[in-house]
Amino acid sequence: MKRAITRAGVLRASVFFAILIVIPLAGGPVWLLNLLIFTVMYAALSSSWNILGGYAGYPSLGHVAFFGIGAYTIGILFSNDVGNGYLPFVVLPVVGVAVALFSLPIGWIAMRTRTDVFAIVTITILFIAQTLAFNLTSVTGGAQGKSVAPAPFAVDTYDWPFYFAMVALLAVAMGISFYISRSKIGLSLATVRADEDKAHGVGVRVTAVKMIAFAVSCGLVAMVGGVWAYYVGFIYPQFAIDPLITIGMVLMAFLGGRGTLWGPVLGAFILVPAQELFAQSFGASELYLLAYAAVFLVIMLFLPRGIIPSVRERLNKKRAAAAGAARDAAALAERPASSDNVDARAATVPASASASSTSASEVKATVTR
């Protein structure tokens, strides 16, 4: 499970994040940066979900509940004043740790189930959180919503802090995912995903590693929710705890390849722009959802394990076939040389035999004399 840090991997990550950082500095239309904010947001959400749903194999469908908790936490803390505008970003790690700790008892109960039952339990958590958001009007504002104080940023660069905050959260989520994938925790999670009963049998601390994955995943999702709430400025229960957000992060992980580092990111950078493109093409109608689903279905039909694992598998097959062909060619090249050696050895046999016959004749003649 442990993987070495390769130069190609470091270069790939460096180029990717360098491009993300340079894009707003290079200028461009406002709509492009807005699209990138939500694309990077979903990439961070999907990467965070992948820690639990991908590496551990527990497909949570209620992660948006913690997204909403993070959003409402920022809304409650900064409903009147945000200071110089950067204070909500500073408290994000505290929010993430608090939500991670808050999620532990929930995860302990939910993760006593497995696979399909676990998915149903997490959906229940989603609707419980949404119901509380609608009814705890003194805290959340209910259906009237909860406002966040506007940020005092310059108009020309207003979106920049939110964008860079999302990029930073994506980097954190990917960094944690990479650490997990090459650590003992990742090996334990892979064992749990393959067969949880056997994982118990070989001494894996199943409950501990599952709780770590659940808490880390929920804490990261909550921080992304906090940045989202600060950016949109107003929080409604139906949007902060929207099942479509969970569906989005799950689909993106499956599309790119769950259990991989770059799969959720690739899925987000395909589906979010595609959704926006279809929404503009089909206008206010809901037909864009059909086109959005069609893209996903087509890719899953041809690449059922996700883009990255499927492409990697095909490349490995081609490499194996090429290696086999090279071995066959080498064997054919060696065969004539081997035949020549056999012929040479065969040619020496008569000479040796005649020499032996001559010696035998001489001996016989000597004895006769």
Coordinates of C-alpha atoms in Angstrom, one line a residue:
M1 CA 0.0 0.0 0.0
K2 CA 2.9 2.3 0.6
R3 CA 3.8 4.2 -2.4
A4 CA 7.0 6.2 -3.1
I5 CA 6.8 9.9 -3.8
T6 CA 7.8 10.0 -7.5
R7 CA 9.1 13.0 -9.3
A8 CA 6.3 12.7 -11.8
G9 CA 3.7 12.8 -9.0
V10 CA 5.3 15.9 -7.5
L11 CA 5.6 17.6 -10.9
R12 CA 1.9 16.7 -11.7
A13 CA 0.7 18.2 -8.4
S14 CA 2.9 21.3 -8.7
V15 CA 1.7 22.1 -12.2
F16 CA -1.9 21.5 -11.3
F17 CA -1.9 23.8 -8.3
A18 CA 0.3 26.4 -10.0
I19 CA -2.2 26.6 -12.8
L20 CA -5.1 27.0 -10.3
I21 CA -3.2 29.8 -8.6
V22 CA -2.2 31.6 -11.8
I23 CA -5.7 31.6 -13.3
P24 CA -7.2 34.5 -11.4
L25 CA -3.9 36.5 -11.6
A26 CA -4.0 36.2 -15.3
G27 CA -7.4 37.9 -15.5
G28 CA -10.5 36.7 -17.2
P29 CA -14.3 37.0 -17.1
V30 CA -16.0 36.9 -13.7
W31 CA -18.1 34.0 -14.6
L32 CA -15.0 31.8 -15.2
L33 CA -13.7 32.4 -11.7
N34 CA -17.2 31.8 -10.3
L35 CA -17.3 28.5 -12.2
L36 CA -13.9 27.6 -10.9
I37 CA -14.9 28.3 -7.3
F38 CA -17.7 25.7 -7.5
T39 CA -15.6 23.3 -9.5
V40 CA -12.8 23.4 -6.9
M41 CA -15.4 23.2 -4.1
Y42 CA -16.8 20.0 -5.5
A43 CA -13.3 18.6 -6.1
A44 CA -12.5 19.2 -2.4
L45 CA -15.9 17.8 -1.3
S46 CA -15.4 14.7 -3.5
S47 CA -11.8 14.2 -2.3
S48 CA -13.0 14.5 1.3
W49 CA -15.8 12.0 0.7
N50 CA -13.3 9.6 -1.0
I51 CA -11.5 9.2 2.3
L52 CA -14.5 7.3 3.7
G53 CA -16.4 6.1 0.6
G54 CA -13.3 5.3 -1.5
Y55 CA -10.5 4.1 0.8
A56 CA -12.8 2.6 3.5
G57 CA -15.5 1.5 1.1
Y58 CA -18.3 3.0 3.2
P59 CA -20.5 5.0 0.7
S60 CA -21.9 7.7 2.8
L61 CA -25.0 9.5 1.3
G62 CA -25.4 12.0 4.2
H63 CA -22.2 14.0 4.1
V64 CA -24.0 17.1 3.1
A65 CA -25.3 17.2 6.7
F66 CA -21.8 18.1 7.9
F67 CA -21.5 20.5 5.0
G68 CA -24.5 22.3 6.3
I69 CA -23.2 22.2 9.9
G70 CA -20.0 23.9 8.8
A71 CA -22.0 26.5 6.8
Y72 CA -24.3 27.3 9.8
T73 CA -21.4 27.5 12.1
I74 CA -19.8 30.2 10.1
G75 CA -23.2 31.9 9.7
I76 CA -23.8 32.0 13.4
L77 CA -20.3 33.1 14.3
F78 CA -20.2 35.9 11.7
S79 CA -23.8 37.0 11.2
N80 CA -22.9 40.6 12.3
D81 CA -19.2 41.2 11.6
V82 CA -16.3 39.5 9.8
G83 CA -13.6 41.9 11.0
N84 CA -11.1 42.5 8.2
G85 CA -12.8 39.8 6.1
Y86 CA -10.2 37.1 6.7
L87 CA -11.3 36.1 10.2
P88 CA -13.8 33.4 8.9
F89 CA -10.9 31.7 7.0
V90 CA -8.8 31.8 10.1
V91 CA -11.3 29.9 12.2
L92 CA -12.0 27.3 9.6
P93 CA -9.5 24.7 11.1
V94 CA -11.3 25.1 14.4
V95 CA -14.6 24.5 12.8
G96 CA -13.2 21.5 11.0
V97 CA -11.8 19.9 14.2
A98 CA -15.0 20.7 16.1
V99 CA -17.3 19.1 13.5
A100 CA -14.9 16.1 13.3
L101 CA -15.2 15.6 17.1
F102 CA -19.0 16.1 16.9
S103 CA -19.2 13.5 14.2
L104 CA -17.5 10.8 16.2
P105 CA -20.6 9.5 18.2
I106 CA -22.7 9.7 15.0
G107 CA -20.1 7.8 13.1
W108 CA -19.8 5.2 15.9
I109 CA -23.5 4.5 15.6
A110 CA -23.7 4.6 11.8
M111 CA -20.6 2.5 11.2
R112 CA -21.9 -0.4 13.2
T113 CA -23.8 -1.2 9.9
R114 CA -22.3 -1.9 6.5
T115 CA -22.7 -1.1 2.8
D116 CA -26.3 -0.7 1.8
V117 CA -27.6 -0.3 5.4
F118 CA -24.9 2.2 6.1
A119 CA -26.0 4.3 3.1
I120 CA -29.6 4.3 4.3
V121 CA -28.5 5.3 7.8
T122 CA -26.5 8.2 6.4
I123 CA -29.5 9.4 4.3
T124 CA -31.4 9.4 7.6
I125 CA -28.8 11.7 9.1
L126 CA -29.1 14.0 6.1
F127 CA -32.9 14.4 6.5
I128 CA -32.6 14.8 10.3
A129 CA -30.1 17.6 9.9
Q130 CA -32.3 19.3 7.2
T131 CA -35.4 19.0 9.5
L132 CA -33.5 20.6 12.4
A133 CA -32.3 23.4 10.1
F134 CA -35.9 24.2 9.2
N135 CA -37.3 24.0 12.7
L136 CA -34.5 25.5 14.9
T137 CA -35.5 29.0 13.8
S138 CA -33.8 30.7 16.8
V139 CA -30.4 29.3 15.6
T140 CA -30.7 28.7 11.9
G141 CA -33.4 31.2 10.9
G142 CA -35.5 28.4 9.6
A143 CA -37.0 28.8 6.1
Q144 CA -36.2 32.5 6.3
G145 CA -32.5 31.7 6.2
K146 CA -29.4 32.9 8.0
S147 CA -27.2 35.7 6.7
V148 CA -23.5 36.1 6.9
A149 CA -22.0 39.6 7.1
P150 CA -20.6 40.7 3.8
A151 CA -16.8 40.6 3.3
P152 CA -15.1 44.0 2.9
F153 CA -13.1 43.0 -0.1
A154 CA -12.4 45.1 -3.1
V155 CA -14.9 44.7 -5.9
D156 CA -12.4 43.8 -8.6
T157 CA -10.9 41.0 -6.6
Y158 CA -13.8 40.1 -4.4
D159 CA -13.9 36.4 -5.4
W160 CA -10.2 35.8 -5.0
P161 CA -10.0 35.0 -1.2
F162 CA -12.9 32.5 -1.5
Y163 CA -11.3 30.9 -4.5
F164 CA -7.9 30.6 -2.9
A165 CA -9.5 29.2 0.3
M166 CA -11.2 26.5 -1.8
V167 CA -7.9 25.7 -3.5
A168 CA -6.2 25.4 -0.1
L169 CA -8.9 23.1 1.1
L170 CA -8.5 21.0 -2.0
A171 CA -4.8 20.8 -1.4
V172 CA -5.4 19.7 2.3
A173 CA -7.9 17.1 1.2
M174 CA -5.6 15.7 -1.4
G175 CA -2.6 15.8 0.9
I176 CA -4.5 13.8 3.6
S177 CA -5.7 11.4 1.0
F178 CA -2.2 10.9 -0.3
Y179 CA -0.9 10.3 3.3
I180 CA -3.6 7.8 4.0
S181 CA -3.0 5.9 0.7
R182 CA 0.7 5.3 1.6
S183 CA 0.3 4.8 5.4
K184 CA -0.6 2.0 7.7
I185 CA -4.1 3.6 8.1
G186 CA -4.6 3.3 4.3
L187 CA -3.5 -0.4 4.3
S188 CA -6.0 -1.0 7.2
L189 CA -8.8 0.7 5.3
A190 CA -8.0 -1.3 2.2
T191 CA -8.3 -4.5 4.2
V192 CA -11.6 -3.3 5.7
R193 CA -12.9 -2.5 2.2
A194 CA -11.9 -5.9 0.9
D195 CA -13.3 -8.0 3.8
E196 CA -14.1 -6.5 7.2
D197 CA -14.4 -9.9 8.9
K198 CA -11.0 -11.0 7.7
A199 CA -9.6 -7.6 8.8
H200 CA -10.7 -8.4 12.3
G201 CA -9.1 -11.7 12.0
V202 CA -5.7 -10.4 11.0
G203 CA -5.6 -7.9 13.9
V204 CA -6.7 -4.7 12.1
R205 CA -8.2 -2.1 14.5
V206 CA -11.3 -1.9 12.4
T207 CA -13.4 0.5 14.5
A208 CA -10.5 2.9 15.1
V209 CA -9.5 3.3 11.4
K210 CA -13.2 3.6 10.4
M211 CA -13.7 6.3 12.9
I212 CA -10.6 8.2 11.8
A213 CA -11.7 8.1 8.2
F214 CA -15.3 9.2 9.1
A215 CA -14.2 12.1 11.4
V216 CA -11.5 13.4 9.0
S217 CA -13.9 13.2 6.0
C218 CA -16.7 15.1 7.9
G219 CA -14.3 17.7 9.2
L220 CA -13.0 18.6 5.7
V221 CA -16.5 18.7 4.3
A222 CA -17.6 21.1 7.1
M223 CA -14.7 23.5 6.3
V224 CA -15.7 23.5 2.6
G225 CA -19.3 24.3 3.8
G226 CA -18.0 27.2 5.8
V227 CA -16.3 28.8 2.8
W228 CA -19.4 28.2 0.7
A229 CA -21.6 30.0 3.3
Y230 CA -19.3 32.9 3.5
Y231 CA -19.2 33.2 -0.3
V232 CA -22.9 33.0 -1.0
G233 CA -23.7 35.2 2.0
F234 CA -27.1 33.7 2.8
I235 CA -27.9 30.2 4.1
Y236 CA -31.1 28.4 3.4
P237 CA -31.8 24.8 4.7
Q238 CA -32.8 23.5 1.3
F239 CA -29.5 24.7 -0.2
A240 CA -27.1 24.1 2.7
I241 CA -28.3 20.6 3.3
D242 CA -29.2 19.7 -0.3
P243 CA -29.2 16.0 -1.2
L244 CA -27.9 17.0 -4.7
I245 CA -24.7 18.1 -3.1
T246 CA -24.1 14.6 -1.7
I247 CA -25.1 13.1 -5.1
G248 CA -22.6 15.4 -6.8
M249 CA -19.6 14.5 -4.6
V250 CA -20.4 10.8 -4.9
L251 CA -20.9 10.8 -8.6
M252 CA -17.6 12.7 -9.2
A253 CA -15.7 10.2 -7.1
F254 CA -17.2 7.3 -9.0
L255 CA -16.7 8.9 -12.3
G256 CA -13.0 9.7 -11.8
G257 CA -12.3 6.6 -9.8
R258 CA -13.0 6.2 -6.1
G259 CA -10.1 5.1 -3.9
T260 CA -7.6 7.1 -6.1
L261 CA -6.0 10.4 -5.4
W262 CA -6.8 12.2 -8.7
G263 CA -10.1 10.5 -9.5
P264 CA -12.5 12.8 -7.5
V265 CA -10.7 15.9 -8.9
L266 CA -11.0 14.7 -12.4
G267 CA -14.6 13.8 -11.9
A268 CA -15.3 17.3 -10.5
F269 CA -13.5 19.1 -13.4
I270 CA -15.6 17.1 -15.9
L271 CA -19.1 17.2 -14.3
V272 CA -19.3 20.7 -12.8
P273 CA -18.5 22.5 -16.1
A274 CA -20.7 20.0 -18.0
Q275 CA -23.6 20.7 -15.7
E276 CA -23.1 24.5 -16.2
L277 CA -22.8 24.0 -20.0
F278 CA -26.0 21.9 -20.1
A279 CA -27.9 24.4 -17.8
Q280 CA -27.0 27.2 -20.2
S281 CA -27.9 25.2 -23.3
F282 CA -31.3 24.0 -22.1
G283 CA -32.2 27.2 -20.3
A284 CA -34.5 27.1 -17.3
S285 CA -35.9 23.6 -18.2
E286 CA -34.8 20.6 -16.3
L287 CA -33.6 18.8 -19.4
Y288 CA -30.0 19.7 -18.5
L289 CA -30.3 17.1 -15.8
L290 CA -30.9 14.4 -18.4
A291 CA -27.9 15.5 -20.4
Y292 CA -25.8 15.6 -17.1
A293 CA -26.9 12.1 -16.3
A294 CA -26.2 10.9 -19.9
V295 CA -22.6 12.0 -19.7
F296 CA -22.2 10.0 -16.5
L297 CA -23.9 6.9 -17.8
V298 CA -21.9 6.9 -21.1
I299 CA -18.6 7.1 -19.2
M300 CA -19.7 4.5 -16.7
L301 CA -20.7 2.1 -19.4
F302 CA -17.4 2.2 -21.1
L303 CA -15.3 2.9 -18.0
P304 CA -17.2 1.1 -15.2
R305 CA -14.5 1.4 -12.6
G306 CA -14.0 5.1 -13.2
I307 CA -11.8 6.9 -15.6
I308 CA -8.4 6.6 -13.9
P309 CA -8.6 2.9 -12.8
S310 CA -10.0 1.9 -16.2
V311 CA -7.4 3.8 -18.2
R312 CA -4.7 2.4 -15.9
E313 CA -5.9 -1.1 -16.3
R314 CA -5.9 -0.8 -20.1
L315 CA -2.4 0.7 -20.1
N316 CA -1.2 -2.1 -17.9
K317 CA -2.7 -4.7 -20.3
K318 CA -1.0 -3.0 -23.3
R319 CA 2.3 -2.9 -21.5
A320 CA 2.0 -6.6 -20.5
A321 CA 1.1 -7.5 -24.2
A322 CA 4.1 -5.4 -25.4
A323 CA 6.4 -7.1 -22.9
G324 CA 5.2 -10.5 -23.9
A325 CA 5.8 -9.7 -27.6
A326 CA 9.3 -8.5 -26.8
R327 CA 10.0 -11.8 -24.9
D328 CA 8.7 -13.8 -27.9
A329 CA 10.9 -11.8 -30.3
A330 CA 13.9 -12.3 -28.1
A331 CA 13.3 -16.0 -27.9
L332 CA 13.0 -16.2 -31.7
A333 CA 16.2 -14.2 -32.1
E334 CA 18.0 -16.7 -29.8
R335 CA 16.7 -19.8 -31.5
P336 CA 19.0 -19.7 -34.6
A337 CA 22.1 -19.2 -32.5
S338 CA 21.1 -22.2 -30.4
S339 CA 20.5 -24.3 -33.5
D340 CA 24.0 -23.5 -34.8
N341 CA 25.5 -24.5 -31.5
V342 CA 23.5 -27.8 -31.7
D343 CA 24.8 -28.4 -35.3
A344 CA 28.3 -27.6 -34.2
R345 CA 28.1 -30.1 -31.4
A346 CA 26.6 -32.7 -33.7
A347 CA 29.4 -32.2 -36.2
T348 CA 32.0 -32.9 -33.5
V349 CA 30.4 -36.2 -32.6
P350 CA 31.5 -38.2 -35.8
A351 CA 35.0 -36.9 -35.4
S352 CA 35.1 -38.0 -31.8
A353 CA 33.6 -41.4 -32.8
S354 CA 36.1 -41.9 -35.6
A355 CA 38.9 -41.0 -33.2
S356 CA 37.6 -43.5 -30.8
S357 CA 37.4 -46.2 -33.5
T358 CA 41.0 -45.5 -34.6
S359 CA 42.2 -45.8 -31.1
A360 CA 40.3 -49.1 -30.6
S361 CA 41.9 -50.5 -33.9
E362 CA 45.3 -49.6 -32.8
V363 CA 44.8 -51.3 -29.4
K364 CA 43.5 -54.4 -31.1
A365 CA 46.5 -54.5 -33.5
T366 CA 48.9 -54.1 -30.6
V367 CA 47.2 -57.0 -28.7
T368 CA 47.4 -59.2 -31.8
R369 CA 51.1 -58.7 -32.2

